[in-house]
């Protein structure tokens, strides 16, 4: 560990020449010029040691994940990433921790051309708070931003990618189920290094009627979208189960169906997108999925009556509960 103060630490690990920013790190404020005609989309997410990650988590992947969960919010809005700020509380100025953290953070930031423009650094229990800024084309009331509130009865309900691995990994790491090491490693990838669906979100602009990213669990997060839209939904349990990545490879451990359903329906931390679109746009949605190299699966439809109904293959309503993650529940 090199002896250093707060400002050396920032200079060594986080300060880079400004690119798009007019003023970047080093002044009291950063100054940004959004593209002409664009609206800003802004979101904040905080990761707390012991709450959102194990205190001994690999700093490289922690840097990745701290930004990924924020980019996922931009993805849900269909926004193009621009810039972010980083507020860090650190127990100590440990270069051996900060260097890989910054590498993981910047690797993902550079992949999305998203610039670090400022932040704050203090001593305290490890806590990482990022605010991300993106842009969506105007005009119109919200510009091109996808919102939670636009779902209409008759719309299809889709989910991107795969679900359940992050929860499977967490359950295995905390001893609630056992997975062979190679399968745990595969599932853990999703827990440690989520992929924000930024390209899909932008490709869905003008197609999706509503969207949300899945951080706390499919059913709970979709319920937020339904509440904001004032509608309900029918979700097909088997279609949802087809979202599981686990079980797709020969030799994957056979796990009980209730465990798999719980991973898919209430497991959090997957950072996929759930979105709705009218059936007339099915082909266009598939083109958007292809263009963004992100598979999407139709798992249900929007209903006028309130509430989310989970249906089995025979169309019977399942009454099991699949609660989402809630920090204060
Ligand atoms: P102020 O006292 O005005 O809040 P600071 O002295 O805390 O500013 O920070 C100095 C500069 O370093 C500012 O431009 C701030 O945005 C930047 N900065 C501080 N911490 C970080 C960080 N963790 N990552 C990136 N930039 C940072
Ligand atoms: Mg400060």
mmCIF file of C-alpha atoms and ligand atoms in Angstrom:
data_model
loop_
_atom_site.group_PDB
_atom_site.id
_atom_site.type_symbol
_atom_site.label_atom_id
_atom_site.label_comp_id
_atom_site.label_asym_id
_atom_site.label_seq_id
_atom_site.Cartn_x
_atom_site.Cartn_y
_atom_site.Cartn_z
ATOM 1 C CA UNK A 1 0.000 0.000 0.000
ATOM 2 C CA UNK A 2 1.414 3.395 -0.956
ATOM 3 C CA UNK A 3 1.009 6.217 1.549
ATOM 4 C CA UNK A 4 -1.507 8.615 0.047
ATOM 5 C CA UNK A 5 -4.246 11.075 0.733
ATOM 6 C CA UNK A 6 -7.688 11.302 -0.735
ATOM 7 C CA UNK A 7 -6.561 13.358 -3.722
ATOM 8 C CA UNK A 8 -3.603 11.104 -4.649
ATOM 9 C CA UNK A 9 -5.962 8.176 -4.456
ATOM 10 C CA UNK A 10 -8.416 9.807 -6.862
ATOM 11 C CA UNK A 11 -5.594 10.868 -9.197
ATOM 12 C CA UNK A 12 -4.022 7.409 -9.200
ATOM 13 C CA UNK A 13 -7.128 5.328 -9.709
ATOM 14 C CA UNK A 14 -9.986 7.390 -11.099
ATOM 15 C CA UNK A 15 -8.810 10.531 -12.852
ATOM 16 C CA UNK A 16 -8.518 10.235 -16.619
ATOM 17 C CA UNK A 17 -8.511 12.976 -19.266
ATOM 18 C CA UNK A 18 -12.068 14.131 -20.014
ATOM 19 C CA UNK A 19 -13.488 12.845 -23.291
ATOM 20 C CA UNK A 20 -17.041 13.994 -23.928
ATOM 21 C CA UNK A 21 -17.280 15.976 -20.675
ATOM 22 C CA UNK A 22 -16.478 19.674 -20.979
ATOM 23 C CA UNK A 23 -15.201 19.592 -17.382
ATOM 24 C CA UNK A 24 -14.410 16.210 -15.792
ATOM 25 C CA UNK A 25 -12.848 15.147 -12.485
ATOM 26 C CA UNK A 26 -11.003 17.839 -10.528
ATOM 27 C CA UNK A 27 -13.336 20.804 -10.287
ATOM 28 C CA UNK A 28 -16.316 21.396 -8.020
ATOM 29 C CA UNK A 29 -18.747 20.263 -10.694
ATOM 30 C CA UNK A 30 -18.445 18.322 -13.886
ATOM 31 C CA UNK A 31 -19.954 20.036 -16.927
ATOM 32 C CA UNK A 32 -21.683 17.969 -19.612
ATOM 33 C CA UNK A 33 -23.246 18.839 -22.943
ATOM 34 C CA UNK A 34 -26.005 16.355 -23.862
ATOM 35 C CA UNK A 35 -26.493 15.775 -27.603
ATOM 36 C CA UNK A 36 -28.769 18.349 -29.288
ATOM 37 C CA UNK A 37 -32.448 17.512 -28.851
ATOM 38 C CA UNK A 38 -31.809 14.803 -26.250
ATOM 39 C CA UNK A 39 -33.252 14.419 -22.763
ATOM 40 C CA UNK A 40 -31.132 13.312 -19.800
ATOM 41 C CA UNK A 41 -32.014 10.064 -17.987
ATOM 42 C CA UNK A 42 -30.478 9.771 -14.488
ATOM 43 C CA UNK A 43 -30.352 6.921 -11.971
ATOM 44 C CA UNK A 44 -28.522 6.053 -8.712
ATOM 45 C CA UNK A 45 -27.730 2.676 -7.173
ATOM 46 C CA UNK A 46 -25.754 1.900 -4.041
ATOM 47 C CA UNK A 47 -23.908 -1.311 -3.165
ATOM 48 C CA UNK A 48 -23.256 -1.916 0.539
ATOM 49 C CA UNK A 49 -20.740 -4.502 1.796
ATOM 50 C CA UNK A 50 -22.462 -7.382 3.584
ATOM 51 C CA UNK A 51 -25.815 -6.379 2.061
ATOM 52 C CA UNK A 52 -25.249 -6.487 -1.698
ATOM 53 C CA UNK A 53 -21.943 -8.340 -1.807
ATOM 54 C CA UNK A 54 -19.649 -10.438 0.370
ATOM 55 C CA UNK A 55 -17.065 -8.185 2.098
ATOM 56 C CA UNK A 56 -14.244 -10.245 0.519
ATOM 57 C CA UNK A 57 -15.734 -10.008 -3.004
ATOM 58 C CA UNK A 58 -13.252 -9.794 -5.891
ATOM 59 C CA UNK A 59 -12.716 -6.023 -6.350
ATOM 60 C CA UNK A 60 -12.522 -6.305 -10.154
ATOM 61 C CA UNK A 61 -16.029 -7.772 -10.373
ATOM 62 C CA UNK A 62 -17.306 -5.425 -7.717
ATOM 63 C CA UNK A 63 -16.206 -2.504 -9.905
ATOM 64 C CA UNK A 64 -17.994 -4.132 -12.823
ATOM 65 C CA UNK A 65 -21.166 -4.849 -10.875
ATOM 66 C CA UNK A 66 -21.426 -1.413 -9.255
ATOM 67 C CA UNK A 67 -21.620 0.166 -12.703
ATOM 68 C CA UNK A 68 -23.577 -2.704 -14.307
ATOM 69 C CA UNK A 69 -26.554 -2.327 -11.969
ATOM 70 C CA UNK A 70 -26.691 1.372 -12.836
ATOM 71 C CA UNK A 71 -26.364 0.806 -16.586
ATOM 72 C CA UNK A 72 -29.206 -1.689 -16.236
ATOM 73 C CA UNK A 73 -31.479 1.153 -15.117
ATOM 74 C CA UNK A 74 -30.484 3.166 -18.179
ATOM 75 C CA UNK A 75 -31.179 0.084 -20.298
ATOM 76 C CA UNK A 76 -34.681 -0.169 -18.842
ATOM 77 C CA UNK A 77 -35.282 3.429 -19.960
ATOM 78 C CA UNK A 78 -33.857 2.827 -23.420
ATOM 79 C CA UNK A 79 -31.176 5.426 -22.708
ATOM 80 C CA UNK A 80 -27.703 5.649 -24.214
ATOM 81 C CA UNK A 81 -25.042 5.863 -21.437
ATOM 82 C CA UNK A 82 -23.126 9.156 -21.204
ATOM 83 C CA UNK A 83 -21.387 9.557 -17.873
ATOM 84 C CA UNK A 84 -21.382 8.571 -14.204
ATOM 85 C CA UNK A 85 -20.232 9.749 -10.792
ATOM 86 C CA UNK A 86 -18.747 7.485 -8.119
ATOM 87 C CA UNK A 87 -19.187 8.034 -4.369
ATOM 88 C CA UNK A 88 -16.949 5.679 -2.421
ATOM 89 C CA UNK A 89 -16.640 5.005 1.293
ATOM 90 C CA UNK A 90 -13.490 2.968 1.967
ATOM 91 C CA UNK A 91 -12.225 1.493 5.246
ATOM 92 C CA UNK A 92 -8.666 2.278 4.071
ATOM 93 C CA UNK A 93 -6.776 3.576 1.007
ATOM 94 C CA UNK A 94 -5.690 0.150 -0.194
ATOM 95 C CA UNK A 95 -4.079 0.275 -3.665
ATOM 96 C CA UNK A 96 -4.130 -3.514 -3.947
ATOM 97 C CA UNK A 97 -7.938 -3.292 -3.726
ATOM 98 C CA UNK A 98 -8.477 -0.022 -5.606
ATOM 99 C CA UNK A 99 -6.443 -0.915 -8.710
ATOM 100 C CA UNK A 100 -8.486 -3.996 -9.688
ATOM 101 C CA UNK A 101 -11.698 -2.230 -8.631
ATOM 102 C CA UNK A 102 -10.928 0.632 -11.024
ATOM 103 C CA UNK A 103 -9.937 -1.807 -13.800
ATOM 104 C CA UNK A 104 -13.256 -3.679 -13.550
ATOM 105 C CA UNK A 105 -15.179 -0.428 -13.376
ATOM 106 C CA UNK A 106 -13.450 1.159 -16.378
ATOM 107 C CA UNK A 107 -13.581 -2.012 -18.489
ATOM 108 C CA UNK A 108 -17.379 -1.906 -18.397
ATOM 109 C CA UNK A 109 -17.493 1.899 -18.610
ATOM 110 C CA UNK A 110 -15.341 1.882 -21.754
ATOM 111 C CA UNK A 111 -17.412 -0.905 -23.321
ATOM 112 C CA UNK A 112 -20.409 1.446 -23.046
ATOM 113 C CA UNK A 113 -18.523 4.684 -23.749
ATOM 114 C CA UNK A 114 -19.658 5.952 -20.334
ATOM 115 C CA UNK A 115 -17.299 8.460 -18.759
ATOM 116 C CA UNK A 116 -16.445 8.865 -15.041
ATOM 117 C CA UNK A 117 -16.888 12.607 -14.444
ATOM 118 C CA UNK A 118 -16.644 12.978 -10.668
ATOM 119 C CA UNK A 119 -17.546 11.614 -7.290
ATOM 120 C CA UNK A 120 -16.725 11.715 -3.625
ATOM 121 C CA UNK A 121 -14.312 9.689 -1.504
ATOM 122 C CA UNK A 122 -14.532 9.267 2.261
ATOM 123 C CA UNK A 123 -13.371 6.845 4.915
ATOM 124 C CA UNK A 124 -16.031 4.476 6.217
ATOM 125 C CA UNK A 125 -17.486 0.979 5.878
ATOM 126 C CA UNK A 126 -17.157 -0.131 2.226
ATOM 127 C CA UNK A 127 -19.993 1.431 0.242
ATOM 128 C CA UNK A 128 -20.151 2.150 -3.481
ATOM 129 C CA UNK A 129 -22.702 4.573 -4.856
ATOM 130 C CA UNK A 130 -22.894 5.382 -8.555
ATOM 131 C CA UNK A 131 -25.097 7.892 -10.331
ATOM 132 C CA UNK A 132 -25.351 7.305 -14.030
ATOM 133 C CA UNK A 133 -26.523 9.680 -16.738
ATOM 134 C CA UNK A 134 -27.738 8.749 -20.184
ATOM 135 C CA UNK A 135 -29.653 10.358 -22.986
ATOM 136 C CA UNK A 136 -32.808 9.593 -24.895
ATOM 137 C CA UNK A 137 -33.958 11.370 -28.030
ATOM 138 C CA UNK A 138 -36.660 14.028 -27.654
ATOM 139 C CA UNK A 139 -39.173 15.454 -28.241
ATOM 140 C CA UNK A 140 -42.479 14.265 -26.803
ATOM 141 C CA UNK A 141 -43.429 14.241 -23.149
ATOM 142 C CA UNK A 142 -40.715 11.762 -22.103
ATOM 143 C CA UNK A 143 -38.703 11.790 -25.294
ATOM 144 C CA UNK A 144 -37.781 8.255 -26.273
ATOM 145 C CA UNK A 145 -37.587 7.069 -22.648
ATOM 146 C CA UNK A 146 -39.246 3.724 -21.905
ATOM 147 C CA UNK A 147 -41.299 3.985 -18.720
ATOM 148 C CA UNK A 148 -42.974 1.492 -16.398
ATOM 149 C CA UNK A 149 -46.351 3.076 -16.956
ATOM 150 C CA UNK A 150 -47.143 2.390 -20.616
ATOM 151 C CA UNK A 151 -48.368 -1.258 -20.597
ATOM 152 C CA UNK A 152 -51.847 -1.735 -22.095
ATOM 153 C CA UNK A 153 -54.300 -4.680 -21.939
ATOM 154 C CA UNK A 154 -53.524 -7.130 -24.733
ATOM 155 C CA UNK A 155 -49.779 -6.309 -24.826
ATOM 156 C CA UNK A 156 -47.326 -9.203 -24.770
ATOM 157 C CA UNK A 157 -44.977 -9.535 -21.789
ATOM 158 C CA UNK A 158 -41.342 -10.402 -22.580
ATOM 159 C CA UNK A 159 -38.147 -11.080 -20.640
ATOM 160 C CA UNK A 160 -34.617 -10.830 -22.070
ATOM 161 C CA UNK A 161 -31.829 -13.401 -21.696
ATOM 162 C CA UNK A 162 -32.010 -15.945 -18.904
ATOM 163 C CA UNK A 163 -33.107 -15.795 -15.266
ATOM 164 C CA UNK A 164 -32.376 -17.603 -12.032
ATOM 165 C CA UNK A 165 -28.618 -18.166 -12.100
ATOM 166 C CA UNK A 166 -27.796 -15.353 -9.690
ATOM 167 C CA UNK A 167 -30.205 -16.741 -7.090
ATOM 168 C CA UNK A 168 -28.991 -20.289 -7.684
ATOM 169 C CA UNK A 169 -25.416 -19.170 -7.047
ATOM 170 C CA UNK A 170 -26.371 -17.221 -3.934
ATOM 171 C CA UNK A 171 -28.324 -20.179 -2.518
ATOM 172 C CA UNK A 172 -25.364 -22.492 -3.202
ATOM 173 C CA UNK A 173 -22.807 -20.059 -1.712
ATOM 174 C CA UNK A 174 -24.939 -19.671 1.405
ATOM 175 C CA UNK A 175 -25.424 -23.431 1.757
ATOM 176 C CA UNK A 176 -29.145 -23.647 0.936
ATOM 177 C CA UNK A 177 -28.511 -26.011 -1.977
ATOM 178 C CA UNK A 178 -25.563 -27.862 -3.416
ATOM 179 C CA UNK A 179 -24.224 -27.514 -6.960
ATOM 180 C CA UNK A 180 -21.224 -29.208 -8.586
ATOM 181 C CA UNK A 181 -18.294 -26.713 -8.682
ATOM 182 C CA UNK A 182 -18.365 -26.185 -12.460
ATOM 183 C CA UNK A 183 -22.112 -25.437 -12.383
ATOM 184 C CA UNK A 184 -21.700 -23.117 -9.414
ATOM 185 C CA UNK A 185 -18.934 -21.268 -11.296
ATOM 186 C CA UNK A 186 -21.243 -20.806 -14.294
ATOM 187 C CA UNK A 187 -24.149 -19.547 -12.174
ATOM 188 C CA UNK A 188 -21.821 -17.329 -10.154
ATOM 189 C CA UNK A 189 -20.765 -15.512 -13.322
ATOM 190 C CA UNK A 190 -24.264 -14.061 -13.458
ATOM 191 C CA UNK A 191 -24.237 -13.056 -9.791
ATOM 192 C CA UNK A 192 -20.792 -11.416 -9.925
ATOM 193 C CA UNK A 193 -20.741 -10.027 -13.458
ATOM 194 C CA UNK A 194 -24.227 -9.121 -14.656
ATOM 195 C CA UNK A 195 -24.610 -7.904 -18.245
ATOM 196 C CA UNK A 196 -26.727 -4.746 -18.487
ATOM 197 C CA UNK A 197 -29.018 -4.994 -21.535
ATOM 198 C CA UNK A 198 -28.145 -1.540 -22.826
ATOM 199 C CA UNK A 199 -28.289 -2.347 -26.555
ATOM 200 C CA UNK A 200 -31.657 -4.091 -26.233
ATOM 201 C CA UNK A 201 -33.140 -1.177 -24.276
ATOM 202 C CA UNK A 202 -32.200 1.266 -27.030
ATOM 203 C CA UNK A 203 -33.410 -1.113 -29.756
ATOM 204 C CA UNK A 204 -36.809 -1.278 -28.005
ATOM 205 C CA UNK A 205 -37.345 2.479 -28.238
ATOM 206 C CA UNK A 206 -40.575 3.058 -30.125
ATOM 207 C CA UNK A 207 -41.559 -0.631 -29.756
ATOM 208 C CA UNK A 208 -41.883 -1.399 -26.046
ATOM 209 C CA UNK A 209 -44.903 0.150 -24.340
ATOM 210 C CA UNK A 210 -43.283 -0.272 -20.889
ATOM 211 C CA UNK A 211 -40.067 -1.688 -19.435
ATOM 212 C CA UNK A 212 -38.326 -2.377 -16.121
ATOM 213 C CA UNK A 213 -35.050 -4.056 -15.217
ATOM 214 C CA UNK A 214 -35.119 -7.156 -13.025
ATOM 215 C CA UNK A 215 -33.059 -6.557 -9.895
ATOM 216 C CA UNK A 216 -35.280 -7.873 -7.101
ATOM 217 C CA UNK A 217 -37.143 -10.789 -8.721
ATOM 218 C CA UNK A 218 -39.296 -11.295 -11.819
ATOM 219 C CA UNK A 219 -42.775 -11.330 -10.300
ATOM 220 C CA UNK A 220 -42.151 -8.460 -7.895
ATOM 221 C CA UNK A 221 -40.512 -6.256 -10.498
ATOM 222 C CA UNK A 222 -43.204 -7.004 -13.099
ATOM 223 C CA UNK A 223 -45.768 -6.108 -10.427
ATOM 224 C CA UNK A 224 -44.152 -2.643 -10.204
ATOM 225 C CA UNK A 225 -44.633 -2.239 -13.952
ATOM 226 C CA UNK A 226 -48.266 -3.415 -13.683
ATOM 227 C CA UNK A 227 -48.948 -1.015 -10.790
ATOM 228 C CA UNK A 228 -47.446 1.912 -12.696
ATOM 229 C CA UNK A 229 -49.526 1.016 -15.761
ATOM 230 C CA UNK A 230 -52.761 0.290 -13.852
ATOM 231 C CA UNK A 231 -53.126 -3.172 -15.416
ATOM 232 C CA UNK A 232 -52.700 -6.872 -14.548
ATOM 233 C CA UNK A 233 -50.990 -9.810 -16.257
ATOM 234 C CA UNK A 234 -51.160 -13.524 -16.959
ATOM 235 C CA UNK A 235 -47.743 -15.153 -16.698
ATOM 236 C CA UNK A 236 -47.195 -18.716 -17.927
ATOM 237 C CA UNK A 237 -45.092 -20.621 -15.394
ATOM 238 C CA UNK A 238 -43.652 -22.969 -18.023
ATOM 239 C CA UNK A 239 -42.633 -20.087 -20.280
ATOM 240 C CA UNK A 240 -40.979 -18.446 -17.274
ATOM 241 C CA UNK A 241 -39.193 -21.719 -16.419
ATOM 242 C CA UNK A 242 -37.812 -21.807 -19.974
ATOM 243 C CA UNK A 243 -35.829 -18.690 -19.014
ATOM 244 C CA UNK A 244 -33.625 -20.760 -16.690
ATOM 245 C CA UNK A 245 -30.055 -21.111 -17.891
ATOM 246 C CA UNK A 246 -29.447 -23.975 -15.481
ATOM 247 C CA UNK A 247 -30.455 -27.298 -16.994
ATOM 248 C CA UNK A 248 -29.635 -26.310 -20.573
ATOM 249 C CA UNK A 249 -26.317 -28.143 -20.538
ATOM 250 C CA UNK A 250 -26.162 -31.934 -20.464
ATOM 251 C CA UNK A 251 -25.147 -33.098 -17.005
ATOM 252 C CA UNK A 252 -26.625 -30.117 -15.131
ATOM 253 C CA UNK A 253 -27.810 -31.222 -11.708
ATOM 254 C CA UNK A 254 -31.542 -32.010 -11.600
ATOM 255 C CA UNK A 255 -33.081 -29.652 -9.062
ATOM 256 C CA UNK A 256 -36.657 -29.816 -7.711
ATOM 257 C CA UNK A 257 -39.197 -27.810 -9.758
ATOM 258 C CA UNK A 258 -40.186 -25.620 -6.754
ATOM 259 C CA UNK A 259 -36.517 -24.615 -6.324
ATOM 260 C CA UNK A 260 -36.199 -23.769 -10.018
ATOM 261 C CA UNK A 261 -39.481 -21.841 -10.027
ATOM 262 C CA UNK A 262 -38.355 -19.839 -7.006
ATOM 263 C CA UNK A 263 -35.036 -18.995 -8.719
ATOM 264 C CA UNK A 264 -36.785 -17.796 -11.881
ATOM 265 C CA UNK A 265 -39.796 -16.069 -10.330
ATOM 266 C CA UNK A 266 -38.372 -14.490 -7.198
ATOM 267 C CA UNK A 267 -34.587 -14.668 -7.598
ATOM 268 C CA UNK A 268 -33.047 -11.209 -7.879
ATOM 269 C CA UNK A 269 -29.788 -9.838 -9.270
ATOM 270 C CA UNK A 270 -30.287 -11.049 -12.849
ATOM 271 C CA UNK A 271 -30.470 -7.560 -14.442
ATOM 272 C CA UNK A 272 -32.478 -8.693 -17.420
ATOM 273 C CA UNK A 273 -35.247 -6.497 -18.871
ATOM 274 C CA UNK A 274 -38.975 -7.213 -18.634
ATOM 275 C CA UNK A 275 -41.015 -5.261 -21.176
ATOM 276 C CA UNK A 276 -44.345 -5.134 -22.924
ATOM 277 C CA UNK A 277 -45.253 -4.531 -26.563
ATOM 278 C CA UNK A 278 -48.427 -4.906 -28.630
ATOM 279 C CA UNK A 279 -48.786 -8.252 -30.492
ATOM 280 C CA UNK A 280 -48.707 -6.350 -33.813
ATOM 281 C CA UNK A 281 -45.017 -5.626 -33.105
ATOM 282 C CA UNK A 282 -43.903 -9.243 -32.473
ATOM 283 C CA UNK A 283 -41.709 -9.361 -35.579
ATOM 284 C CA UNK A 284 -40.220 -5.948 -34.853
ATOM 285 C CA UNK A 285 -39.407 -7.035 -31.282
ATOM 286 C CA UNK A 286 -37.586 -10.101 -32.598
ATOM 287 C CA UNK A 287 -35.620 -7.897 -35.026
ATOM 288 C CA UNK A 288 -34.660 -5.627 -32.100
ATOM 289 C CA UNK A 289 -33.554 -8.712 -30.146
ATOM 290 C CA UNK A 290 -31.446 -9.924 -33.077
ATOM 291 C CA UNK A 291 -29.943 -6.491 -33.685
ATOM 292 C CA UNK A 292 -28.881 -6.258 -30.058
ATOM 293 C CA UNK A 293 -27.795 -9.933 -29.889
ATOM 294 C CA UNK A 294 -30.057 -10.416 -26.862
ATOM 295 C CA UNK A 295 -32.657 -13.186 -26.966
ATOM 296 C CA UNK A 296 -36.131 -12.324 -25.686
ATOM 297 C CA UNK A 297 -38.878 -14.726 -24.566
ATOM 298 C CA UNK A 298 -42.616 -14.066 -24.422
ATOM 299 C CA UNK A 299 -43.878 -15.247 -21.014
ATOM 300 C CA UNK A 300 -47.389 -13.807 -20.804
ATOM 301 C CA UNK A 301 -49.723 -10.976 -21.604
ATOM 302 C CA UNK A 302 -51.208 -7.867 -20.047
ATOM 303 C CA UNK A 303 -54.784 -7.984 -18.748
ATOM 304 C CA UNK A 304 -57.223 -5.206 -17.920
ATOM 305 C CA UNK A 305 -58.107 -6.713 -14.500
ATOM 306 C CA UNK A 306 -55.601 -5.923 -11.763
ATOM 307 C CA UNK A 307 -53.172 -8.506 -10.334
ATOM 308 C CA UNK A 308 -50.589 -10.901 -11.633
ATOM 309 C CA UNK A 309 -51.856 -14.437 -12.268
ATOM 310 C CA UNK A 310 -49.387 -17.270 -12.619
ATOM 311 C CA UNK A 311 -50.812 -20.017 -14.841
ATOM 312 C CA UNK A 312 -49.812 -23.665 -15.261
ATOM 313 C CA UNK A 313 -49.741 -25.509 -18.604
ATOM 314 C CA UNK A 314 -53.488 -26.228 -18.315
ATOM 315 C CA UNK A 315 -54.261 -22.562 -17.715
ATOM 316 C CA UNK A 316 -55.018 -23.102 -14.001
ATOM 317 C CA UNK A 317 -54.058 -20.305 -11.616
ATOM 318 C CA UNK A 318 -51.138 -21.225 -9.316
ATOM 319 C CA UNK A 319 -51.522 -19.888 -5.795
ATOM 320 C CA UNK A 320 -47.912 -20.300 -4.571
ATOM 321 C CA UNK A 321 -46.229 -17.092 -3.412
ATOM 322 C CA UNK A 322 -42.907 -15.987 -4.919
ATOM 323 C CA UNK A 323 -41.928 -12.904 -2.939
ATOM 324 C CA UNK A 324 -39.272 -10.561 -4.326
ATOM 325 C CA UNK A 325 -36.368 -9.152 -2.397
ATOM 326 C CA UNK A 326 -37.223 -6.279 -0.071
ATOM 327 C CA UNK A 327 -34.574 -4.689 2.176
ATOM 328 C CA UNK A 328 -37.139 -3.707 4.808
ATOM 329 C CA UNK A 329 -39.575 -6.630 4.630
HETATM 330 P P1 LIG B 1 -15.637 18.749 -3.226
HETATM 331 O O1 LIG B 1 -14.920 18.953 -1.925
HETATM 332 O O2 LIG B 1 -15.853 19.975 -4.015
HETATM 333 O O3 LIG B 1 -16.849 17.869 -3.093
HETATM 334 P P2 LIG B 1 -13.715 16.734 -3.581
HETATM 335 O O4 LIG B 1 -12.527 17.385 -2.973
HETATM 336 O O5 LIG B 1 -14.498 15.777 -2.782
HETATM 337 O O6 LIG B 1 -14.632 17.888 -4.140
HETATM 338 O O7 LIG B 1 -13.262 15.991 -4.908
HETATM 339 C C1 LIG B 1 -12.307 16.566 -5.797
HETATM 340 C C2 LIG B 1 -12.623 16.151 -7.209
HETATM 341 O O8 LIG B 1 -12.452 14.744 -7.312
HETATM 342 C C3 LIG B 1 -14.041 16.454 -7.651
HETATM 343 O O9 LIG B 1 -14.009 16.819 -9.001
HETATM 344 C C4 LIG B 1 -14.758 15.136 -7.480
HETATM 345 O O10 LIG B 1 -15.821 15.022 -8.409
HETATM 346 C C5 LIG B 1 -13.637 14.154 -7.775
HETATM 347 N N1 LIG B 1 -13.796 12.866 -7.077
HETATM 348 C C6 LIG B 1 -13.816 12.629 -5.746
HETATM 349 N N2 LIG B 1 -13.937 11.328 -5.471
HETATM 350 C C7 LIG B 1 -14.008 10.691 -6.666
HETATM 351 C C8 LIG B 1 -14.163 9.332 -7.064
HETATM 352 N N3 LIG B 1 -14.268 8.333 -6.172
HETATM 353 N N4 LIG B 1 -14.205 9.077 -8.384
HETATM 354 C C9 LIG B 1 -14.123 10.067 -9.288
HETATM 355 N N5 LIG B 1 -13.965 11.353 -8.989
HETATM 356 C C10 LIG B 1 -13.912 11.682 -7.689
HETATM 357 MG MG1 LIG B 2 -16.253 16.069 -1.397
#
